[in-house]
Amino acid sequence: MENAPNILVTGGAGFIGSHTVVSLMQQGYNPVIVDDFRNSEKRVLKGIEKITGKRPIVHEVDVVNKESMRSIFEQYTFEGIIHFAAYKAVGESVQEPLKYYRNNLVSLMNCIELCEEFGVKNFVFSSSCTVYGEPDGIVVKETTPVKPASSPYGQTKQISEQMLKDAIASKSDLRVLCLRYFNPIGAHESSSIGELPLGIPSNLVPYVTQTAIGKLPQLTVFGDDYDTPDGSCIRDYIHVMDLAEAHIFGLRWLTHQDDNTYQIVNAGTGVGVSVLEIIHTFEKVSNAKLNWTIGPRREGDVSQIYADPKLAEDLLGWKTKRSLEESLRDAWNWEQKLANEE
Ligand code: UD1
């Protein structure tokens, strides 16, 4: 589209990134993806094209490489940036912390510095509810105190938020929105794009769908002795398209703010769901029988956390629209589509 505002989307071929690219295109933006496909697959581009009718622009670049990134900033005038590109595996971050610090922090520094150098003001950052650690309450507001991170991955999200906050304190012209994601699940309704975990998934829902399709033998529920109604952990599962749309509302909000703005917003549904409820709801919507068992707790898991989504609605005018059933149905449709392709 002529005159569509350019938005730089780092990590735009990833799970949340690709769904956000679809939303951006459908809302009249021109996303420019930067992704080196280390944790994503090129077929996602075909899926995006199938949904939107247009092949997205992609630059195969590592965001940690500042000179390559500068050449992209030289080619476009960006109205804003959505910075997704980062590692996110909690367990791996404990094994290889430096890999996480270098990748997640240097890439952010490059984005901040280049945005300042090129006058790109609107900055959406992918943060995580992991910054709340084990919260004192179960429902977390943006004002809920941040707790010590339980993994280097969590540390990188806390340090990243701090880095952006310090940039604002130093009178940067940036307008920053940190979206603290809860647990994104599901896939685009069309099953043209979805989650593509590398190797054995560590997240619950891809583990569930891969078990149901027969790729994995059995799902283990990590603990049934938590202080929750059914003993399993509680999380706030959000449909990835709802989360994608939060970025569009966030960008629009940012463009109306004064320079030198810093804002944190939770991106969740406000509903807590247990692991056992995920299993039962999945079996209902898929008509599939899941092979599962109870195992020990997983180290580092918080027992329960979900979002207070009020600020997102009051400030950005955004709230989730899709149900847990739809999320699990879309995740299942996507898994079946992958199985048919193989
Ligand atoms: C965590 C982080 C989140 C991060 C995400 C990235 C927290 C609170 N959240 O999400 O910020 O972005 O990892 O991967 O730190 N479960 C099982 N069996 C399984 C897999 C998971 O029972 O095989 C359970 C877990 O114990 C947990 C729930 O399912 O209660 C969700 O787990 P998961 O999908 O891994 O996400 P989080 O750990 O909540």
Short mmCIF file of C-alpha atoms and ligand atoms in Angstrom, two decimals:
data_model
loop_
_atom_site.label_atom_id
_atom_site.label_comp_id
_atom_site.label_asym_id
_atom_site.label_seq_id
_atom_site.Cartn_x
_atom_site.Cartn_y
_atom_site.Cartn_z
CA MET A 1 0.00 0.00 0.00
CA GLU A 2 1.30 3.48 -0.89
CA ASN A 3 1.94 5.72 2.09
CA ALA A 4 1.39 2.94 4.61
CA PRO A 5 3.51 3.78 7.67
CA ASN A 6 6.60 1.58 7.93
CA ILE A 7 6.98 -0.35 11.17
CA LEU A 8 10.21 -2.18 11.92
CA VAL A 9 9.41 -5.60 13.39
CA THR A 10 12.43 -7.40 14.81
CA GLY A 11 11.74 -11.10 15.26
CA GLY A 12 8.80 -10.70 12.89
CA ALA A 13 9.01 -14.31 11.68
CA GLY A 14 8.57 -15.71 15.19
CA PHE A 15 5.37 -16.84 16.88
CA ILE A 16 4.06 -13.54 18.25
CA GLY A 17 5.93 -11.53 15.61
CA SER A 18 4.34 -13.25 12.61
CA HIS A 19 0.81 -12.85 13.97
CA THR A 20 1.53 -9.19 14.68
CA VAL A 21 2.82 -8.72 11.13
CA VAL A 22 -0.54 -10.02 9.86
CA SER A 23 -2.42 -7.59 12.10
CA LEU A 24 -0.20 -4.70 11.01
CA MET A 25 -0.78 -5.44 7.33
CA GLN A 26 -4.51 -5.73 7.85
CA GLN A 27 -4.56 -2.43 9.71
CA GLY A 28 -2.83 -0.50 6.91
CA TYR A 29 0.77 -0.60 8.12
CA ASN A 30 3.80 -1.72 6.16
CA PRO A 31 5.77 -4.03 8.46
CA VAL A 32 9.46 -4.48 7.70
CA ILE A 33 10.59 -7.75 9.25
CA VAL A 34 14.12 -8.23 10.52
CA ASP A 35 14.76 -11.86 11.40
CA ASP A 36 17.71 -14.16 10.85
CA PHE A 37 15.50 -17.28 11.10
CA ARG A 38 17.60 -18.88 13.83
CA ASN A 39 14.42 -19.67 15.71
CA SER A 40 11.81 -19.45 12.96
CA GLU A 41 11.13 -20.88 9.52
CA LYS A 42 10.82 -19.23 6.13
CA ARG A 43 7.52 -20.95 5.43
CA VAL A 44 5.92 -18.46 7.81
CA LEU A 45 6.31 -15.86 5.05
CA LYS A 46 4.12 -17.92 2.73
CA GLY A 47 1.53 -18.22 5.49
CA ILE A 48 1.48 -14.45 6.01
CA GLU A 49 1.09 -13.97 2.26
CA LYS A 50 -1.77 -16.45 2.17
CA ILE A 51 -3.68 -14.52 4.81
CA THR A 52 -2.95 -10.97 3.68
CA GLY A 53 -2.44 -11.43 -0.08
CA LYS A 54 0.95 -9.78 0.17
CA ARG A 55 4.46 -11.06 0.75
CA PRO A 56 5.95 -9.17 3.69
CA ILE A 57 9.29 -7.36 3.39
CA VAL A 58 12.07 -9.28 5.14
CA HIS A 59 15.69 -8.51 5.91
CA GLU A 60 17.71 -11.50 7.05
CA VAL A 61 19.79 -9.78 9.67
CA ASP A 62 20.92 -10.43 13.24
CA VAL A 63 19.71 -7.53 15.41
CA VAL A 64 22.92 -7.83 17.45
CA ASN A 65 24.84 -6.70 14.34
CA LYS A 66 24.55 -2.94 14.62
CA GLU A 67 26.03 -2.02 11.25
CA SER A 68 23.62 -4.30 9.39
CA MET A 69 20.78 -2.82 11.40
CA ARG A 70 21.96 0.70 10.58
CA SER A 71 21.74 -0.06 6.87
CA ILE A 72 18.05 -0.98 7.36
CA PHE A 73 17.35 2.26 9.22
CA GLU A 74 19.00 4.06 6.28
CA GLN A 75 16.63 2.43 3.79
CA TYR A 76 13.28 3.29 5.42
CA THR A 77 11.57 6.01 7.39
CA PHE A 78 10.02 4.14 10.28
CA GLU A 79 7.00 5.36 12.18
CA GLY A 80 7.78 2.92 14.94
CA ILE A 81 9.47 -0.26 16.01
CA ILE A 82 8.18 -3.42 17.66
CA HIS A 83 11.13 -5.24 19.15
CA PHE A 84 10.37 -8.95 19.55
CA ALA A 85 13.71 -10.53 18.67
CA ALA A 86 14.97 -12.32 21.78
CA TYR A 87 15.60 -15.74 23.26
CA LYS A 88 12.84 -16.98 25.56
CA ALA A 89 13.58 -20.47 26.87
CA VAL A 90 13.74 -20.22 30.65
CA GLY A 91 15.63 -23.52 31.17
CA GLU A 92 18.19 -22.87 28.43
CA SER A 93 18.88 -19.44 29.91
CA VAL A 94 20.01 -21.10 33.15
CA GLN A 95 22.42 -23.34 31.18
CA GLU A 96 23.74 -20.59 28.87
CA PRO A 97 23.20 -17.25 30.61
CA LEU A 98 25.74 -15.24 28.60
CA LYS A 99 24.05 -16.25 25.37
CA TYR A 100 20.84 -14.70 26.76
CA TYR A 101 22.46 -11.54 28.08
CA ARG A 102 24.34 -10.87 24.86
CA ASN A 103 21.47 -11.56 22.51
CA ASN A 104 18.62 -9.99 24.44
CA LEU A 105 20.46 -6.95 25.76
CA VAL A 106 22.77 -6.01 22.88
CA SER A 107 19.90 -6.26 20.40
CA LEU A 108 17.82 -3.90 22.54
CA MET A 109 20.73 -1.45 22.92
CA ASN A 110 21.15 -1.40 19.14
CA CYS A 111 17.45 -0.72 18.64
CA ILE A 112 17.38 2.11 21.20
CA GLU A 113 20.52 3.76 19.82
CA LEU A 114 19.43 3.48 16.20
CA CYS A 115 15.94 4.78 16.96
CA GLU A 116 17.50 7.80 18.66
CA GLU A 117 19.98 8.31 15.82
CA PHE A 118 17.28 8.14 13.15
CA GLY A 119 14.50 9.90 15.07
CA VAL A 120 12.20 6.85 15.31
CA LYS A 121 10.09 7.61 18.35
CA ASN A 122 7.39 4.99 18.85
CA PHE A 123 8.90 1.94 20.54
CA VAL A 124 6.97 -1.16 21.61
CA PHE A 125 8.98 -3.65 23.64
CA SER A 126 8.10 -7.33 24.21
CA SER A 127 8.25 -7.77 27.93
CA SER A 128 6.88 -10.57 30.05
CA CYS A 129 4.89 -11.29 33.17
CA THR A 130 8.00 -13.13 34.29
CA VAL A 131 9.19 -9.77 35.73
CA TYR A 132 6.63 -10.18 38.54
CA GLY A 133 8.37 -13.36 39.74
CA GLU A 134 6.30 -15.09 42.45
CA PRO A 135 3.92 -12.20 43.18
CA ASP A 136 2.42 -11.54 46.62
CA GLY A 137 -1.07 -11.48 45.10
CA ILE A 138 -2.38 -13.66 42.30
CA VAL A 139 -3.73 -10.91 40.08
CA VAL A 140 -0.97 -8.53 39.04
CA LYS A 141 -1.29 -4.87 38.16
CA GLU A 142 1.45 -2.88 36.44
CA THR A 143 2.19 -1.32 39.85
CA THR A 144 2.73 -4.74 41.47
CA PRO A 145 6.38 -4.75 42.59
CA VAL A 146 8.85 -6.51 40.35
CA LYS A 147 10.46 -9.46 42.18
CA PRO A 148 13.96 -10.90 41.75
CA ALA A 149 14.03 -12.85 38.50
CA SER A 150 14.20 -16.62 38.78
CA SER A 151 16.22 -17.10 35.57
CA PRO A 152 18.68 -15.22 33.36
CA TYR A 153 15.85 -14.98 30.81
CA GLY A 154 13.72 -13.16 33.39
CA GLN A 155 16.73 -10.98 34.27
CA THR A 156 17.07 -9.90 30.64
CA LYS A 157 13.43 -8.75 30.61
CA GLN A 158 13.87 -6.79 33.83
CA ILE A 159 17.14 -5.22 32.68
CA SER A 160 15.58 -4.39 29.31
CA GLU A 161 12.70 -2.55 30.94
CA GLN A 162 15.19 -0.71 33.14
CA MET A 163 17.33 0.21 30.16
CA LEU A 164 14.35 1.76 28.41
CA LYS A 165 13.31 3.56 31.58
CA ASP A 166 16.81 4.96 32.04
CA ALA A 167 16.85 6.14 28.42
CA ILE A 168 13.62 8.04 29.13
CA ALA A 169 15.06 9.45 32.38
CA SER A 170 18.00 10.77 30.35
CA LYS A 171 15.53 12.85 28.30
CA SER A 172 15.41 10.59 25.26
CA ASP A 173 12.70 11.57 22.74
CA LEU A 174 11.46 7.98 22.64
CA ARG A 175 7.91 7.02 23.52
CA VAL A 176 8.16 3.57 25.03
CA LEU A 177 5.48 0.99 25.66
CA CYS A 178 6.52 -2.22 27.44
CA LEU A 179 3.85 -4.87 26.92
CA ARG A 180 4.10 -7.51 29.61
CA TYR A 181 2.83 -10.64 27.88
CA PHE A 182 1.16 -13.41 29.81
CA ASN A 183 0.95 -16.85 28.11
CA PRO A 184 0.31 -16.54 24.37
CA ILE A 185 -1.21 -19.64 22.78
CA GLY A 186 -3.21 -20.64 19.69
CA ALA A 187 -2.64 -19.76 16.07
CA HIS A 188 -4.19 -17.65 13.33
CA GLU A 189 -7.82 -18.72 12.73
CA SER A 190 -6.93 -19.74 9.15
CA SER A 191 -4.21 -22.19 10.30
CA SER A 192 -1.85 -20.52 7.82
CA ILE A 193 0.55 -19.50 10.57
CA GLY A 194 1.08 -20.73 14.13
CA GLU A 195 3.73 -21.76 16.59
CA LEU A 196 6.75 -23.69 15.26
CA PRO A 197 8.75 -24.81 18.29
CA LEU A 198 12.27 -26.01 17.57
CA GLY A 199 12.78 -29.49 19.03
CA ILE A 200 10.72 -30.63 21.99
CA PRO A 201 8.53 -27.76 23.16
CA SER A 202 8.90 -26.49 26.70
CA ASN A 203 5.61 -24.55 26.69
CA LEU A 204 2.42 -26.28 27.73
CA VAL A 205 0.08 -25.88 24.76
CA PRO A 206 2.44 -27.02 21.97
CA TYR A 207 3.31 -29.93 24.25
CA VAL A 208 -0.39 -30.75 24.55
CA THR A 209 -1.07 -30.58 20.79
CA GLN A 210 2.08 -32.57 19.89
CA THR A 211 1.07 -35.26 22.37
CA ALA A 212 -2.46 -35.41 21.00
CA ILE A 213 -1.20 -35.78 17.42
CA GLY A 214 1.21 -38.56 18.47
CA LYS A 215 4.53 -36.73 18.04
CA LEU A 216 5.17 -36.99 21.78
CA PRO A 217 4.17 -39.99 23.92
CA GLN A 218 2.81 -38.30 27.04
CA LEU A 219 2.27 -34.94 28.69
CA THR A 220 3.52 -34.50 32.24
CA VAL A 221 1.65 -32.08 34.47
CA PHE A 222 4.36 -30.38 36.51
CA GLY A 223 2.93 -30.75 40.00
CA ASP A 224 -0.56 -31.21 41.45
CA ASP A 225 0.30 -30.12 44.99
CA TYR A 226 0.20 -26.36 44.54
CA ASP A 227 -2.06 -24.23 46.68
CA THR A 228 -4.65 -23.83 43.90
CA PRO A 229 -8.19 -25.26 43.60
CA ASP A 230 -7.11 -28.36 41.65
CA GLY A 231 -3.45 -28.37 42.75
CA SER A 232 -1.98 -27.51 39.32
CA CYS A 233 -0.42 -24.14 38.36
CA ILE A 234 -2.56 -21.26 37.15
CA ARG A 235 -1.67 -18.95 34.23
CA ASP A 236 -3.32 -16.37 32.01
CA TYR A 237 -3.51 -17.85 28.49
CA ILE A 238 -4.06 -15.29 25.75
CA HIS A 239 -4.90 -15.99 22.08
CA VAL A 240 -1.89 -14.93 20.01
CA MET A 241 -4.13 -12.87 17.67
CA ASP A 242 -5.51 -10.94 20.63
CA LEU A 243 -1.94 -10.30 21.70
CA ALA A 244 -0.99 -9.30 18.14
CA GLU A 245 -3.79 -6.74 18.15
CA ALA A 246 -2.55 -5.27 21.43
CA HIS A 247 0.51 -4.07 19.50
CA ILE A 248 -1.61 -2.16 16.99
CA PHE A 249 -3.56 -0.45 19.77
CA GLY A 250 -0.26 0.24 21.52
CA LEU A 251 1.34 1.80 18.43
CA ARG A 252 -1.70 4.01 17.83
CA TRP A 253 -1.64 5.13 21.45
CA LEU A 254 2.08 5.92 21.30
CA THR A 255 1.71 8.16 18.25
CA HIS A 256 -0.58 10.43 20.32
CA GLN A 257 1.77 10.71 23.28
CA ASP A 258 4.33 13.38 24.03
CA ASP A 259 7.96 12.58 23.44
CA ASN A 260 9.77 11.13 26.44
CA THR A 261 7.02 8.73 27.52
CA TYR A 262 7.49 5.43 29.36
CA GLN A 263 4.54 3.13 29.97
CA ILE A 264 4.11 -0.46 31.10
CA VAL A 265 0.92 -2.35 30.22
CA ASN A 266 -0.12 -5.92 31.02
CA ALA A 267 -1.29 -7.97 28.05
CA GLY A 268 -3.48 -10.73 29.39
CA THR A 269 -7.10 -11.83 29.65
CA GLY A 270 -7.60 -11.36 33.39
CA VAL A 271 -8.67 -15.00 33.73
CA GLY A 272 -6.61 -17.62 35.51
CA VAL A 273 -6.68 -21.16 34.10
CA SER A 274 -5.03 -24.25 35.59
CA VAL A 275 -2.99 -26.86 33.73
CA LEU A 276 -5.72 -29.45 34.36
CA GLU A 277 -8.34 -27.06 32.97
CA ILE A 278 -6.22 -26.68 29.83
CA ILE A 279 -6.17 -30.46 29.43
CA HIS A 280 -9.92 -30.86 29.94
CA THR A 281 -10.82 -27.94 27.68
CA PHE A 282 -8.44 -29.22 25.02
CA GLU A 283 -10.02 -32.70 25.11
CA LYS A 284 -13.46 -31.12 24.76
CA VAL A 285 -12.70 -28.88 21.78
CA SER A 286 -10.51 -31.40 19.94
CA ASN A 287 -12.44 -34.58 20.68
CA ALA A 288 -9.01 -36.10 21.15
CA LYS A 289 -7.92 -38.12 24.14
CA LEU A 290 -4.75 -36.84 25.71
CA ASN A 291 -2.25 -39.16 27.34
CA TRP A 292 -1.12 -37.34 30.47
CA THR A 293 0.27 -38.02 33.89
CA ILE A 294 1.15 -36.09 37.02
CA GLY A 295 4.85 -35.50 37.63
CA PRO A 296 6.95 -33.46 40.04
CA ARG A 297 7.00 -29.67 40.07
CA ARG A 298 9.22 -27.91 37.52
CA GLU A 299 11.91 -25.79 39.10
CA GLY A 300 11.31 -22.06 38.85
CA ASP A 301 7.55 -22.27 38.19
CA VAL A 302 5.38 -19.76 40.05
CA SER A 303 2.20 -21.32 41.39
CA GLN A 304 -0.31 -18.81 40.05
CA ILE A 305 -0.33 -15.53 38.21
CA TYR A 306 -2.76 -13.69 35.98
CA ALA A 307 -3.18 -10.17 34.67
CA ASP A 308 -5.28 -7.31 35.81
CA PRO A 309 -6.14 -6.15 32.27
CA LYS A 310 -7.85 -2.89 33.26
CA LEU A 311 -5.06 -0.48 32.36
CA ALA A 312 -4.80 -1.94 28.85
CA GLU A 313 -8.47 -1.23 28.30
CA ASP A 314 -8.49 2.21 29.94
CA LEU A 315 -5.31 3.44 28.28
CA LEU A 316 -5.08 1.62 24.94
CA GLY A 317 -8.76 0.74 24.46
CA TRP A 318 -7.69 -2.87 23.92
CA LYS A 319 -9.02 -6.06 25.47
CA THR A 320 -9.04 -9.70 24.50
CA LYS A 321 -11.93 -11.04 22.38
CA ARG A 322 -11.18 -14.73 21.94
CA SER A 323 -12.04 -17.48 24.42
CA LEU A 324 -9.86 -20.26 25.77
CA GLU A 325 -11.87 -22.70 23.66
CA GLU A 326 -11.07 -20.75 20.49
CA SER A 327 -7.41 -20.53 21.46
CA LEU A 328 -7.13 -24.30 21.97
CA ARG A 329 -9.18 -25.07 18.87
CA ASP A 330 -6.88 -22.88 16.75
CA ALA A 331 -3.78 -24.47 18.32
CA TRP A 332 -5.20 -27.91 17.51
CA ASN A 333 -6.19 -27.00 13.93
CA TRP A 334 -2.67 -25.72 13.37
CA GLU A 335 -1.07 -28.91 14.74
CA GLN A 336 -3.30 -30.99 12.44
CA LYS A 337 -2.39 -28.86 9.46
CA LEU A 338 1.32 -29.35 10.21
CA ALA A 339 0.78 -33.11 10.43
CA ASN A 340 -0.96 -33.12 7.02
CA GLU A 341 1.95 -31.27 5.43
CA GLU A 342 4.54 -33.80 6.64
C1 UD1 B 1 7.29 -18.86 31.14
C2 UD1 B 1 7.41 -17.45 31.62
C3 UD1 B 1 7.10 -16.48 30.51
C4 UD1 B 1 7.92 -16.80 29.30
C5 UD1 B 1 7.64 -18.19 28.86
C6 UD1 B 1 8.51 -18.47 27.66
C7 UD1 B 1 6.80 -17.09 33.94
C8 UD1 B 1 5.73 -16.80 34.93
N1 UD1 B 1 6.44 -17.19 32.68
O1 UD1 B 1 5.92 -19.13 31.03
O2 UD1 B 1 7.38 -15.19 30.92
O3 UD1 B 1 7.65 -15.88 28.27
O4 UD1 B 1 7.95 -19.09 29.93
O5 UD1 B 1 8.61 -19.78 27.37
O6 UD1 B 1 7.97 -17.20 34.26
N2 UD1 B 1 3.47 -27.20 32.17
C9 UD1 B 1 3.25 -28.54 32.43
N3 UD1 B 1 3.79 -29.46 31.59
C10 UD1 B 1 4.55 -29.12 30.49
C11 UD1 B 1 4.78 -27.74 30.23
C12 UD1 B 1 4.24 -26.81 31.10
O7 UD1 B 1 2.57 -28.88 33.39
O8 UD1 B 1 5.02 -30.02 29.77
C13 UD1 B 1 2.88 -26.18 33.04
C14 UD1 B 1 3.88 -25.31 33.75
O9 UD1 B 1 4.23 -25.84 34.99
C15 UD1 B 1 3.09 -24.01 33.90
C16 UD1 B 1 2.16 -24.00 32.70
O10 UD1 B 1 2.13 -25.33 32.23
O11 UD1 B 1 2.30 -24.05 35.04
C17 UD1 B 1 2.62 -23.08 31.60
O12 UD1 B 1 3.97 -23.36 31.30
P1 UD1 B 1 4.73 -22.71 30.06
O13 UD1 B 1 3.91 -22.83 28.84
O14 UD1 B 1 6.11 -23.28 30.02
O15 UD1 B 1 4.77 -21.16 30.40
P2 UD1 B 1 5.26 -20.40 31.71
O16 UD1 B 1 6.27 -21.17 32.44
O17 UD1 B 1 4.06 -19.91 32.42
#
